[in-house]
PDB file of C-alpha atoms in Angstrom:
ATOM      1  CA  MET A   1     -26.342  -1.171  -2.336  1.00 73.00           C
ATOM      2  CA  ASN A   2     -25.596   2.445  -3.671  1.00 85.00           C
ATOM      3  CA  ASN A   3     -22.163   1.789  -2.420  1.00 93.00           C
ATOM      4  CA  ALA A   4     -21.064  -1.334  -4.029  1.00 95.00           C
ATOM      5  CA  ALA A   5     -17.917  -1.085  -5.541  1.00 96.00           C
ATOM      6  CA  PRO A   6     -16.251   1.505  -3.187  1.00 97.00           C
ATOM      7  CA  ILE A   7     -17.290  -0.690  -0.691  1.00 97.00           C
ATOM      8  CA  LEU A   8     -15.648  -3.498  -2.893  1.00 97.00           C
ATOM      9  CA  LEU A   9     -12.662  -1.413  -3.861  1.00 98.00           C
ATOM     10  CA  LEU A  10     -12.194  -0.563  -0.028  1.00 98.00           C
ATOM     11  CA  VAL A  11     -12.019  -4.614   0.669  1.00 98.00           C
ATOM     12  CA  PHE A  12      -9.721  -5.335  -2.093  1.00 98.00           C
ATOM     13  CA  LEU A  13      -7.491  -2.399  -1.024  1.00 98.00           C
ATOM     14  CA  ALA A  14      -7.766  -3.770   2.832  1.00 98.00           C
ATOM     15  CA  ILE A  15      -6.578  -7.194   1.852  1.00 98.00           C
ATOM     16  CA  THR A  16      -3.745  -6.038  -0.180  1.00 98.00           C
ATOM     17  CA  PHE A  17      -2.048  -3.709   2.764  1.00 98.00           C
ATOM     18  CA  ILE A  18      -3.051  -5.865   6.018  1.00 98.00           C
ATOM     19  CA  GLN A  19      -1.926  -9.040   4.104  1.00 98.00           C
ATOM     20  CA  SER A  20       1.159  -7.169   3.189  1.00 97.00           C
ATOM     21  CA  GLY A  21       1.870  -5.512   6.190  1.00 97.00           C
ATOM     22  CA  TYR A  22       1.675  -8.757   7.754  1.00 97.00           C
ATOM     23  CA  ASP A  23       4.270 -10.498   5.896  1.00 97.00           C
ATOM     24  CA  LYS A  24       6.453  -7.912   6.812  1.00 97.00           C
ATOM     25  CA  LEU A  25       5.600  -8.322  10.453  1.00 96.00           C
ATOM     26  CA  PHE A  26       5.998 -11.745  10.737  1.00 97.00           C
ATOM     27  CA  TYR A  27       8.636 -12.187   8.390  1.00 97.00           C
ATOM     28  CA  TRP A  28      10.516  -8.938   9.263  1.00 97.00           C
ATOM     29  CA  LYS A  29      14.247 -10.579   8.692  1.00 97.00           C
ATOM     30  CA  ASP A  30      13.388 -12.440   5.854  1.00 97.00           C
ATOM     31  CA  ASN A  31      12.547  -8.754   4.099  1.00 96.00           C
ATOM     32  CA  LEU A  32      14.860  -6.932   4.970  1.00 96.00           C
ATOM     33  CA  SER A  33      17.245  -9.180   3.754  1.00 96.00           C
ATOM     34  CA  TRP A  34      16.231  -9.167   0.146  1.00 96.00           C
ATOM     35  CA  LEU A  35      15.399  -5.655   0.155  1.00 96.00           C
ATOM     36  CA  LYS A  36      18.699  -4.884   1.279  1.00 95.00           C
ATOM     37  CA  GLU A  37      19.872  -6.820  -1.921  1.00 95.00           C
ATOM     38  CA  HIS A  38      17.471  -5.457  -4.059  1.00 95.00           C
ATOM     39  CA  PHE A  39      18.432  -2.244  -2.911  1.00 95.00           C
ATOM     40  CA  ALA A  40      22.048  -2.887  -2.866  1.00 94.00           C
ATOM     41  CA  LYS A  41      22.858  -0.407  -6.148  1.00 93.00           C
ATOM     42  CA  THR A  42      20.716   2.312  -5.240  1.00 93.00           C
ATOM     43  CA  GLN A  43      20.633   6.055  -2.878  1.00 91.00           C
ATOM     44  CA  LEU A  44      18.446   4.010  -0.437  1.00 89.00           C
ATOM     45  CA  LYS A  45      20.991   1.351   0.416  1.00 91.00           C
ATOM     46  CA  ASN A  46      21.798   2.877   3.777  1.00 94.00           C
ATOM     47  CA  LEU A  47      17.834   3.495   4.224  1.00 96.00           C
ATOM     48  CA  VAL A  48      16.346   0.053   3.699  1.00 96.00           C
ATOM     49  CA  HIS A  49      15.552  -0.939   7.228  1.00 96.00           C
ATOM     50  CA  LEU A  50      13.851   2.358   8.041  1.00 97.00           C
ATOM     51  CA  ALA A  51      12.041   2.756   5.127  1.00 96.00           C
ATOM     52  CA  LEU A  52      10.910  -0.444   5.481  1.00 97.00           C
ATOM     53  CA  LEU A  53       9.301   0.134   8.697  1.00 98.00           C
ATOM     54  CA  ASN A  54       7.476   3.413   7.341  1.00 97.00           C
ATOM     55  CA  ILE A  55       5.781   1.330   4.330  1.00 98.00           C
ATOM     56  CA  LEU A  56       4.704  -1.754   6.886  1.00 98.00           C
ATOM     57  CA  ILE A  57       3.430   1.563   9.142  1.00 98.00           C
ATOM     58  CA  LEU A  58       1.333   3.311   6.097  1.00 98.00           C
ATOM     59  CA  GLU A  59       0.071  -0.175   4.897  1.00 98.00           C
ATOM     60  CA  LEU A  60      -1.285  -0.629   8.309  1.00 98.00           C
ATOM     61  CA  ILE A  61      -2.823   2.284   8.588  1.00 98.00           C
ATOM     62  CA  SER A  62      -4.277   2.106   5.163  1.00 98.00           C
ATOM     63  CA  GLY A  63      -5.504  -1.203   5.686  1.00 98.00           C
ATOM     64  CA  VAL A  64      -7.276  -0.402   8.911  1.00 98.00           C
ATOM     65  CA  LEU A  65      -8.567   2.924   7.709  1.00 98.00           C
ATOM     66  CA  CYS A  66      -9.587   0.720   4.588  1.00 98.00           C
ATOM     67  CA  ILE A  67     -11.528  -1.652   6.706  1.00 98.00           C
ATOM     68  CA  VAL A  68     -13.420   1.107   8.657  1.00 98.00           C
ATOM     69  CA  GLY A  69     -13.994   3.120   5.429  1.00 98.00           C
ATOM     70  CA  GLY A  70     -16.257  -0.154   4.409  1.00 97.00           C
ATOM     71  CA  ILE A  71     -17.638  -0.056   7.998  1.00 97.00           C
ATOM     72  CA  GLN A  72     -18.641   3.295   8.107  1.00 97.00           C
ATOM     73  CA  LEU A  73     -20.336   2.836   4.220  1.00 97.00           C
ATOM     74  CA  LEU A  74     -22.328   0.215   5.118  1.00 95.00           C
ATOM     75  CA  VAL A  75     -23.885   1.700   8.220  1.00 95.00           C
ATOM     76  CA  ASN A  76     -23.765   5.555   7.780  1.00 96.00           C
ATOM     77  CA  ASN A  77     -23.131   6.331   3.779  1.00 95.00           C
ATOM     78  CA  GLY A  78     -20.009   7.979   5.531  1.00 96.00           C
ATOM     79  CA  ARG A  79     -17.424   8.357   2.776  1.00 97.00           C
ATOM     80  CA  THR A  80     -14.370  10.144   5.361  1.00 98.00           C
ATOM     81  CA  PHE A  81     -12.485   7.140   6.689  1.00 98.00           C
ATOM     82  CA  GLY A  82     -12.845   5.409   3.396  1.00 98.00           C
ATOM     83  CA  LEU A  83     -11.209   8.453   1.376  1.00 98.00           C
ATOM     84  CA  TYR A  84      -8.330   8.264   4.099  1.00 98.00           C
ATOM     85  CA  GLY A  85      -8.220   4.632   3.850  1.00 98.00           C
ATOM     86  CA  ALA A  86      -8.186   5.395  -0.489  1.00 98.00           C
ATOM     87  CA  VAL A  87      -5.662   8.400  -0.003  1.00 98.00           C
ATOM     88  CA  PHE A  88      -3.097   6.524   1.953  1.00 98.00           C
ATOM     89  CA  SER A  89      -2.999   3.484   0.053  1.00 98.00           C
ATOM     90  CA  CYS A  90      -2.509   5.746  -2.628  1.00 98.00           C
ATOM     91  CA  ILE A  91       0.350   7.761  -1.251  1.00 98.00           C
ATOM     92  CA  THR A  92       2.077   4.000  -0.156  1.00 98.00           C
ATOM     93  CA  LEU A  93       1.639   2.848  -3.317  1.00 98.00           C
ATOM     94  CA  LEU A  94       3.530   5.498  -4.621  1.00 98.00           C
ATOM     95  CA  MET A  95       6.114   4.911  -2.514  1.00 97.00           C
ATOM     96  CA  LEU A  96       6.860   1.991  -3.145  1.00 97.00           C
ATOM     97  CA  LEU A  97       6.391   2.450  -7.319  1.00 97.00           C
ATOM     98  CA  PHE A  98       9.480   5.059  -6.435  1.00 96.00           C
ATOM     99  CA  GLY A  99      11.312   2.383  -4.657  1.00 95.00           C
ATOM    100  CA  GLN A 100      10.987  -0.146  -7.134  1.00 96.00           C
ATOM    101  CA  ARG A 101      11.861   2.208 -10.520  1.00 96.00           C
ATOM    102  CA  LEU A 102      15.100   3.755  -7.898  1.00 95.00           C
ATOM    103  CA  ALA A 103      16.182   0.542  -8.284  1.00 95.00           C
ATOM    104  CA  LYS A 104      15.128  -0.338 -11.757  1.00 95.00           C
ATOM    105  CA  ASP A 105      13.100  -2.992 -11.159  1.00 96.00           C
ATOM    106  CA  TYR A 106      10.493  -1.637 -14.185  1.00 96.00           C
ATOM    107  CA  ASP A 107       8.162  -5.596 -13.656  1.00 96.00           C
ATOM    108  CA  GLY A 108       8.261  -4.711 -10.139  1.00 95.00           C
ATOM    109  CA  ALA A 109       7.041  -0.772 -11.200  1.00 96.00           C
ATOM    110  CA  ARG A 110       4.213  -2.025 -13.383  1.00 97.00           C
ATOM    111  CA  THR A 111       2.866  -4.771 -10.958  1.00 97.00           C
ATOM    112  CA  ILE A 112       2.612  -1.412  -8.433  1.00 97.00           C
ATOM    113  CA  VAL A 113       0.478   0.533 -11.202  1.00 97.00           C
ATOM    114  CA  ILE A 114      -2.487  -2.356 -11.547  1.00 97.00           C
ATOM    115  CA  TYR A 115      -2.822  -1.982  -7.722  1.00 98.00           C
ATOM    116  CA  PHE A 116      -2.241   2.215  -8.074  1.00 98.00           C
ATOM    117  CA  ILE A 117      -5.417   2.549 -11.103  1.00 98.00           C
ATOM    118  CA  PRO A 118      -8.113   0.918  -8.059  1.00 98.00           C
ATOM    119  CA  ALA A 119      -6.855   3.189  -5.357  1.00 98.00           C
ATOM    120  CA  VAL A 120      -7.246   6.198  -7.573  1.00 98.00           C
ATOM    121  CA  LEU A 121     -11.275   4.919  -8.616  1.00 98.00           C
ATOM    122  CA  ALA A 122     -11.725   4.420  -4.659  1.00 98.00           C
ATOM    123  CA  VAL A 123     -10.156   8.475  -4.002  1.00 98.00           C
ATOM    124  CA  TYR A 124     -12.420   9.227  -7.404  1.00 97.00           C
ATOM    125  CA  TRP A 125     -15.862   7.456  -6.093  1.00 96.00           C
ATOM    126  CA  LEU A 126     -15.359   8.598  -2.241  1.00 97.00           C
ATOM    127  CA  ASN A 127     -14.418  12.391  -3.158  1.00 94.00           C
TER     128      ASN A 127
END
């Protein structure tokens, strides 16, 4: 199992983003309502709907690429899809971090950093 660490990281990222995307997709109104309040005093207050849709799409792309990347690593040691999944995960997390910092939610931003570290490790190991 030469690829155990990258596979575990891809599974971690896939679970993170597929579950988060599922939550946004099936509880759209609840998420939108909370986020409108969360960003009410920021420059994003009129863009919350579009931002939520953007994050949903990026999370689903990240999660699917991580799943495909994990399978690719298992089947033929290929790293392409896993690397794309890890990079998309980092981009998604950076966008989330930007939003949390903009909203001055420093605890939320700190939580995102916890997810960002394994995502960057995945990029490093798959590159």
